[in-house]
Tab-separated table of C-alpha atoms and ligand atoms in Angstrom:
chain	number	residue	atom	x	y	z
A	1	UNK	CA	-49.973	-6.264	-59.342
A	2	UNK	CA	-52.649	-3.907	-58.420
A	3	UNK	CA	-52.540	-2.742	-54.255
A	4	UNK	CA	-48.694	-2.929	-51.973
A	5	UNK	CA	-46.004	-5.168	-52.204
A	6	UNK	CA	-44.014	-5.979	-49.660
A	7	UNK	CA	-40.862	-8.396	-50.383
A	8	UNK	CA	-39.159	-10.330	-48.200
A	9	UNK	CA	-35.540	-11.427	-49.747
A	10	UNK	CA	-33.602	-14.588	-48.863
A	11	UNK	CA	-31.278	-16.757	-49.459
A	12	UNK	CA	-33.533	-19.687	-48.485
A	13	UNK	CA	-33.332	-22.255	-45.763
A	14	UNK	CA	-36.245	-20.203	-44.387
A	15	UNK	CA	-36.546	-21.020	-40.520
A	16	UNK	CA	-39.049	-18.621	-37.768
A	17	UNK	CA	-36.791	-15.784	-37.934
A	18	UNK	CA	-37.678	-15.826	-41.817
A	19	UNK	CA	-41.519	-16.610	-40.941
A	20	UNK	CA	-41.708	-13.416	-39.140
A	21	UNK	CA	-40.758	-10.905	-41.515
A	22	UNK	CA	-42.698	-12.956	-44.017
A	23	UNK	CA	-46.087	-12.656	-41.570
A	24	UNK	CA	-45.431	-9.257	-40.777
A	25	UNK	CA	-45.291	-7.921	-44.614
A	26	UNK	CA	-48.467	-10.313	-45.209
A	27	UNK	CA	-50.195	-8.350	-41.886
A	28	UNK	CA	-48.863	-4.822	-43.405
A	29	UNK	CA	-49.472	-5.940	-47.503
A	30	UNK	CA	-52.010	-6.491	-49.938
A	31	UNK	CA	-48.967	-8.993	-51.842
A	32	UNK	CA	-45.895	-10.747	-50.474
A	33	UNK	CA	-43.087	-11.552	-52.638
A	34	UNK	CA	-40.188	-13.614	-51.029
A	35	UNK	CA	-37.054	-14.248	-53.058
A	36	UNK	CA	-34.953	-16.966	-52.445
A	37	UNK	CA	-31.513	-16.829	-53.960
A	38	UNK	CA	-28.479	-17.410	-52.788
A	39	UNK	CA	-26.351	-14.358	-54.209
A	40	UNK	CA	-22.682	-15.604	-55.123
A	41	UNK	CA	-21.746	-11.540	-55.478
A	42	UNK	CA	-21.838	-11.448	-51.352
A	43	UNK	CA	-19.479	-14.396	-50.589
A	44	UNK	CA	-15.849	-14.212	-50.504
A	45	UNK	CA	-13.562	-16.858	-51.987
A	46	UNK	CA	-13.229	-19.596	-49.529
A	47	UNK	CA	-16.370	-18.406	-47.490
A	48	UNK	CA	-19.888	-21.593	-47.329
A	49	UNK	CA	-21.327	-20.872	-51.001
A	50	UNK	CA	-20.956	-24.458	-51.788
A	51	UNK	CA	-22.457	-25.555	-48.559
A	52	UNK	CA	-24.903	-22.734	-47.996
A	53	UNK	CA	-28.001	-24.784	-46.932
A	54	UNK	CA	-30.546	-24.995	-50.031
A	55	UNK	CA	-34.240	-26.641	-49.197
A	56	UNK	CA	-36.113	-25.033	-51.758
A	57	UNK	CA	-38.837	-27.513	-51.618
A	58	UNK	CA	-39.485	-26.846	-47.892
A	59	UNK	CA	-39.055	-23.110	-48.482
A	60	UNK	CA	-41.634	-23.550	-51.008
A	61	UNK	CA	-44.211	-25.660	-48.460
A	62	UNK	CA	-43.237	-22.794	-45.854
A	63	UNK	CA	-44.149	-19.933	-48.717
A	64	UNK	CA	-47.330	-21.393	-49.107
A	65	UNK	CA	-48.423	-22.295	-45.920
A	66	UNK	CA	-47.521	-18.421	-44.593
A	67	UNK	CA	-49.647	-17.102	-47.419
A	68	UNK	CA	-46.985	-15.806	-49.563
A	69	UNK	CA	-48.026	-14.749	-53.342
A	70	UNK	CA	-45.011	-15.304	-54.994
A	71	UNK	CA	-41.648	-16.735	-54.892
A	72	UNK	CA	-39.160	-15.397	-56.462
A	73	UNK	CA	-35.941	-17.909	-56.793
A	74	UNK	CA	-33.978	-16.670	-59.971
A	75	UNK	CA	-31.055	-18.470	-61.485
A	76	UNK	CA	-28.023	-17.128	-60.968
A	77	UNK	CA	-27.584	-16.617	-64.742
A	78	UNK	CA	-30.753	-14.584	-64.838
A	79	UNK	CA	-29.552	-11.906	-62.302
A	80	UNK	CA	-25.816	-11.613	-63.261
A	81	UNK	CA	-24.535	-10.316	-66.972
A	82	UNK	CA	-21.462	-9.186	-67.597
A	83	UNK	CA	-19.539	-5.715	-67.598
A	84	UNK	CA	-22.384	-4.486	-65.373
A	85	UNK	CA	-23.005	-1.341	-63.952
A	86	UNK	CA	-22.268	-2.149	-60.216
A	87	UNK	CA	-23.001	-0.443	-57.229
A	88	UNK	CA	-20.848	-0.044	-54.022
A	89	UNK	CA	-21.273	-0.316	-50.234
A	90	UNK	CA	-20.556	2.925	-48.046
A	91	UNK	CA	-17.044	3.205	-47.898
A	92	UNK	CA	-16.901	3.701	-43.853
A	93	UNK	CA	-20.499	1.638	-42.902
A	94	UNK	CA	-19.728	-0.808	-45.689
A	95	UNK	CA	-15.925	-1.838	-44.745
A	96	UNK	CA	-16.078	-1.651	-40.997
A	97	UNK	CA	-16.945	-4.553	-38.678
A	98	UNK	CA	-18.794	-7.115	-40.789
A	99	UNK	CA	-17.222	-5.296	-43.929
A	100	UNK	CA	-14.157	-5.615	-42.559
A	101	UNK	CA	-13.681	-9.528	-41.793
A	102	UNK	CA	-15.704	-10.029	-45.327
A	103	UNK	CA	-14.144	-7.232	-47.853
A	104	UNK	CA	-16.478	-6.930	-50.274
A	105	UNK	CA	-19.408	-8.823	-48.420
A	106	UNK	CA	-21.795	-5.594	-48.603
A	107	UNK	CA	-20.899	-4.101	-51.841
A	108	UNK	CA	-22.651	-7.874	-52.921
A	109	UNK	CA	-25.514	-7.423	-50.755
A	110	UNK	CA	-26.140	-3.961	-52.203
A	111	UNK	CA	-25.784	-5.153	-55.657
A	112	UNK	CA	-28.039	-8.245	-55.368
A	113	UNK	CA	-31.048	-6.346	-52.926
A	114	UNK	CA	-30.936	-3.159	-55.316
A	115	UNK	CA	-31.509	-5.572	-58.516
A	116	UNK	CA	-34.645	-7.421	-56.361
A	117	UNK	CA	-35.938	-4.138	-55.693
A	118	UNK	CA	-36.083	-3.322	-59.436
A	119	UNK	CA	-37.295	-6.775	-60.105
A	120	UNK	CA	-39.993	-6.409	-57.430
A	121	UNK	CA	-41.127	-3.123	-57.346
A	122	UNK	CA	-41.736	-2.975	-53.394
A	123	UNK	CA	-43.812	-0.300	-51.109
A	124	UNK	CA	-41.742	-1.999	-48.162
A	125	UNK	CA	-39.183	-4.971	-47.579
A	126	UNK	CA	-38.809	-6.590	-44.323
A	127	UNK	CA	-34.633	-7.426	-42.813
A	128	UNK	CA	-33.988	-8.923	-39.526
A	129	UNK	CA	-32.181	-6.980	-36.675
A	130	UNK	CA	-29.997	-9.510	-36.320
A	131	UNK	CA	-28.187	-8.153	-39.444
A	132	UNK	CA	-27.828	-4.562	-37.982
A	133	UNK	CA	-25.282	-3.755	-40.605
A	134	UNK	CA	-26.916	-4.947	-43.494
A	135	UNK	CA	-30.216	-3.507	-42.580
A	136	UNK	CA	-28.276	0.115	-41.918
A	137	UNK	CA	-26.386	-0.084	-44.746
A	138	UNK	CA	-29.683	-0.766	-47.283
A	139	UNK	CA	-31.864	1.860	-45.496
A	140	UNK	CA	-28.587	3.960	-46.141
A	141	UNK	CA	-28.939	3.246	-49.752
A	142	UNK	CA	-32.853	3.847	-49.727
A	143	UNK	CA	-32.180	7.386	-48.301
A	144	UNK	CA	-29.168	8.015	-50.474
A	145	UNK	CA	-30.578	6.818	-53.660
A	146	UNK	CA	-33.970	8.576	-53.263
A	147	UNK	CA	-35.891	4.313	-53.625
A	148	UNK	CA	-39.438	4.388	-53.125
A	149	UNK	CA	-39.122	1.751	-50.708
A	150	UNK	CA	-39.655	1.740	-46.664
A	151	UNK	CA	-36.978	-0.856	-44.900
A	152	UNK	CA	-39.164	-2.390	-41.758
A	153	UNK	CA	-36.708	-3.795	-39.495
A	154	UNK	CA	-37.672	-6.859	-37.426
A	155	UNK	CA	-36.496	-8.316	-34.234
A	156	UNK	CA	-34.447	-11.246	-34.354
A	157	UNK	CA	-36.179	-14.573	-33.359
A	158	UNK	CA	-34.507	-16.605	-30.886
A	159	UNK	CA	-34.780	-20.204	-29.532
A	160	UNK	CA	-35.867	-20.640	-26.249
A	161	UNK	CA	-32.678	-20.576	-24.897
A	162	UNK	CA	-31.198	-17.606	-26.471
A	163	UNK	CA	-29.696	-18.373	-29.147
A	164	UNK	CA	-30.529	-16.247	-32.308
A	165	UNK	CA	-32.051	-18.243	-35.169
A	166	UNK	CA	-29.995	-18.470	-38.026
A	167	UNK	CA	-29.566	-20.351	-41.289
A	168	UNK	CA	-26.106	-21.413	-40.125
A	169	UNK	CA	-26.944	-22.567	-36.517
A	170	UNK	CA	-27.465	-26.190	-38.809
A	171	UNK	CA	-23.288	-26.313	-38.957
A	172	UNK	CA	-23.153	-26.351	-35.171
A	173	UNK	CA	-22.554	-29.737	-33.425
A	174	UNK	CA	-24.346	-29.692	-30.135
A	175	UNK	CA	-20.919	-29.340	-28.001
A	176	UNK	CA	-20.467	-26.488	-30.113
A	177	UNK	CA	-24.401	-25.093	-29.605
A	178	UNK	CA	-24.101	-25.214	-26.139
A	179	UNK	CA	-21.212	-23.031	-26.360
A	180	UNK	CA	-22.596	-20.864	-28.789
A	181	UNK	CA	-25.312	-19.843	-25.981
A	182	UNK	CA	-22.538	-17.496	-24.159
A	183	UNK	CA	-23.412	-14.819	-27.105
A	184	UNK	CA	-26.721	-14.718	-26.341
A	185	UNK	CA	-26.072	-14.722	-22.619
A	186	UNK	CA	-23.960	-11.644	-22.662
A	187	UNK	CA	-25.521	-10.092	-24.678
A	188	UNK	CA	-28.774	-10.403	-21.748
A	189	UNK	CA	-25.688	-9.858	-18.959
A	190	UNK	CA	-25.143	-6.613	-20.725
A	191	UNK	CA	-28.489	-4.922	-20.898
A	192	UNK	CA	-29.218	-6.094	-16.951
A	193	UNK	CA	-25.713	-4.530	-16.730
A	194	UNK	CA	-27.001	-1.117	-18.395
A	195	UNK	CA	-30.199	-1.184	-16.638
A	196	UNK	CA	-28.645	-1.091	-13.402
A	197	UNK	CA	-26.898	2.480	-14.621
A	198	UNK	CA	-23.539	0.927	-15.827
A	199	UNK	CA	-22.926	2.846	-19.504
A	200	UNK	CA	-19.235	2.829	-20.056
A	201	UNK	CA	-18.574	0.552	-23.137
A	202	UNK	CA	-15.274	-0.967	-22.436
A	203	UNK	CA	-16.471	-2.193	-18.844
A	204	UNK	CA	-19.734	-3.389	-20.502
A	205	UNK	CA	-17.513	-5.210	-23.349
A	206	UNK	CA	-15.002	-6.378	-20.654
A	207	UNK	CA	-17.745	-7.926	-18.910
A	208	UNK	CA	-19.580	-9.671	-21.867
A	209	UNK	CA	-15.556	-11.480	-22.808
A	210	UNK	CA	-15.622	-12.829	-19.542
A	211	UNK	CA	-18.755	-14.461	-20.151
A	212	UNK	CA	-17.999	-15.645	-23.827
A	213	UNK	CA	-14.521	-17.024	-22.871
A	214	UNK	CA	-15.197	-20.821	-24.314
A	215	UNK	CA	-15.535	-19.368	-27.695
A	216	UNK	CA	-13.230	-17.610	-29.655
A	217	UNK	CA	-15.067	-13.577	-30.507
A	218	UNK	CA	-13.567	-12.073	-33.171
A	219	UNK	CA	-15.390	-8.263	-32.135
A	220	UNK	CA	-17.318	-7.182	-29.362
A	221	UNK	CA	-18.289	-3.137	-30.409
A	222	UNK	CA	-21.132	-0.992	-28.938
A	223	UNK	CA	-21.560	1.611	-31.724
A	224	UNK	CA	-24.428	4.454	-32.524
A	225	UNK	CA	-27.107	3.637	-34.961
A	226	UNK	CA	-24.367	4.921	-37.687
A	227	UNK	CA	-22.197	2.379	-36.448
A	228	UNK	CA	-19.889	5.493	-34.844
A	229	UNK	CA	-18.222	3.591	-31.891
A	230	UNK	CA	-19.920	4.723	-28.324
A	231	UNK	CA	-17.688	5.477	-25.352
A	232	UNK	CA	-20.901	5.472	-23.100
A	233	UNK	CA	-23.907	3.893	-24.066
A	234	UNK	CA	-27.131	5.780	-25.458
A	235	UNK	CA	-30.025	4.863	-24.758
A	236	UNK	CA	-32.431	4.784	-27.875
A	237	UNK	CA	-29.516	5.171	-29.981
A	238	UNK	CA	-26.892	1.710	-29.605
A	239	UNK	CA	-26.421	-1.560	-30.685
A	240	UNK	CA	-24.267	-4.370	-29.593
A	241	UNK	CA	-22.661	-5.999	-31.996
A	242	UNK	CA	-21.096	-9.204	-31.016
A	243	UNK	CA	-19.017	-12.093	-34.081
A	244	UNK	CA	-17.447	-15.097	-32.575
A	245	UNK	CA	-16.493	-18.247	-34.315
A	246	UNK	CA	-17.586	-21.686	-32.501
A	247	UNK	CA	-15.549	-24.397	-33.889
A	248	UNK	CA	-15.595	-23.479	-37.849
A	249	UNK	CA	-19.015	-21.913	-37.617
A	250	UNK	CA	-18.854	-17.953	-37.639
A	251	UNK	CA	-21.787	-16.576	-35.675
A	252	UNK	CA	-23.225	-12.872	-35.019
A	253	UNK	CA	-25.729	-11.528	-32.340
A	254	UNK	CA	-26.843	-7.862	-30.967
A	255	UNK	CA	-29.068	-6.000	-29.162
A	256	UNK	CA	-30.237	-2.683	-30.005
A	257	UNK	CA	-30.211	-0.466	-26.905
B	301	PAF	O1	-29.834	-11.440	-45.374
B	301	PAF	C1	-29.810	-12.156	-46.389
B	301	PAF	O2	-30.322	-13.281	-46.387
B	301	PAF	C2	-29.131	-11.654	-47.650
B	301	PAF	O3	-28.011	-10.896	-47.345
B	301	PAF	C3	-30.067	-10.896	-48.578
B	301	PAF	C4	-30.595	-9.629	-47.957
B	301	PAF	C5	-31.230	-11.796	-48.973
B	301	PAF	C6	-29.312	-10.506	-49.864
B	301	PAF	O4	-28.824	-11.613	-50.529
């Protein structure tokens, strides 16, 4: 393909939050490739593969109507071999947090993205804030393995009541949605909090438990843009990183500060 590339990767079940990383590499591309593939190598044993949504025909309708060029949804015979040459997840950035509750959960995402990149041959690929380790950790492997490709983070898209859009907000009964909204809410609780001069991070995560008491948060962790836990808050230079399971449905959120 003569002209830029830009490459969106999914795992399908495309909602907004997809649609705007797809619009914004069509605003910023001559081509947009999207991939939709649901990578097996970044779920753990006993973790939704199985009952990961999968719409490809809508995903499809939604490619073409947002003026994608091509999709991209492999089999998973056609990405995986055997005895392969594998590549691994930052040991600190890749096992913390996130890589903590899900051992092995980024050296899967690295694997899978790092093959699409080959596959796709990008100028720039588009990941959603809301996955502010996953997006550190690949521009960590962009920089670290010299890739010719720019990582353009994009804000996460949220419904009009807060809650971040995600491909898993479909496993939520509405008992449990409602519930769900606390995230969001302290997440909104916290940056009023820092605005009005509050920085210290334990008083700023005390305050966002409070609010999130209905649901059961597994971490609440205000870290650098390393992901180097903060005892005061920086501005230009945090994130909040909030997980919480609401009945069986694990959910995260942030904010970038
Ligand atoms: O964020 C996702 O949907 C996936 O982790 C990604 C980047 C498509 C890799 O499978």
């Amino acid at each position: 393909m003569d002209g830029s590339v830009g490459f969106v990767p999914t795992m399908g079940a495309l909602h907004r939050g997809h649609l705007s990383l797809i619009r914004r590499s069509v605003e910023e591309n001559d081509h947009t490739v999207v991939s939709v593939f649901v990578n097996p190598a970044q779920f753990l044993p006993g973790e939704d593969l199985e009952a990961y949504p999968r719409r490809e025909e809508a995903d499809a309708k939604i490619c073409e109507i947002a003026g994608v060029d091509v999709l991209f949804m492999p089999e998973i015979s056609s990405m995986y071999g055997s005895d392969e040459v594998k590549l691994k997840a930052p040991e600190y950035l890749g096992y913390i947090l996130e890589g903590n509750r899900r051992p092995g959960h980024f050296d899967g995402v690295v694997r899978v993205v790092m093959k699409l990149f080959g596959l796709v041959g990008p100028k720039r690929a588009y990941f959603g804030k809301k996955d502010a380790q996953q997006l550190v950790i690949l521009q960590k492997m962009v920089n670290d393995l010299f890739l010719p490709v720019e990582i353009v983070p994009v804000d996460t898209v949220r419904e009009e009541d807060g809650l971040a859009l995600s491909s898993r907000n479909v496993y939520l009964t509405p008992e449990e949605r409602r519930r769900a909204l606390s995230i969001s809410r302290s997440l909104k609780s916290a940056s009023r909090l820092i605005m009005a001069g509050e920085y210290d991070c334990a008083k700023i995560a005390e305050h966002m438990l409070g609010i999130m008491r209905d649901i059961d948060v597994e971490y609440v962790r205000i870290v650098d843009r390393s992901f180097r836990p903060l005892e005061r808050v920086e501005i230009q230079n945090s994130i909040i990183l909030v997980a919480a399971r609401v009945g069986k449905t694990r959910l995260i959120d942030n904010l970038w500060i």
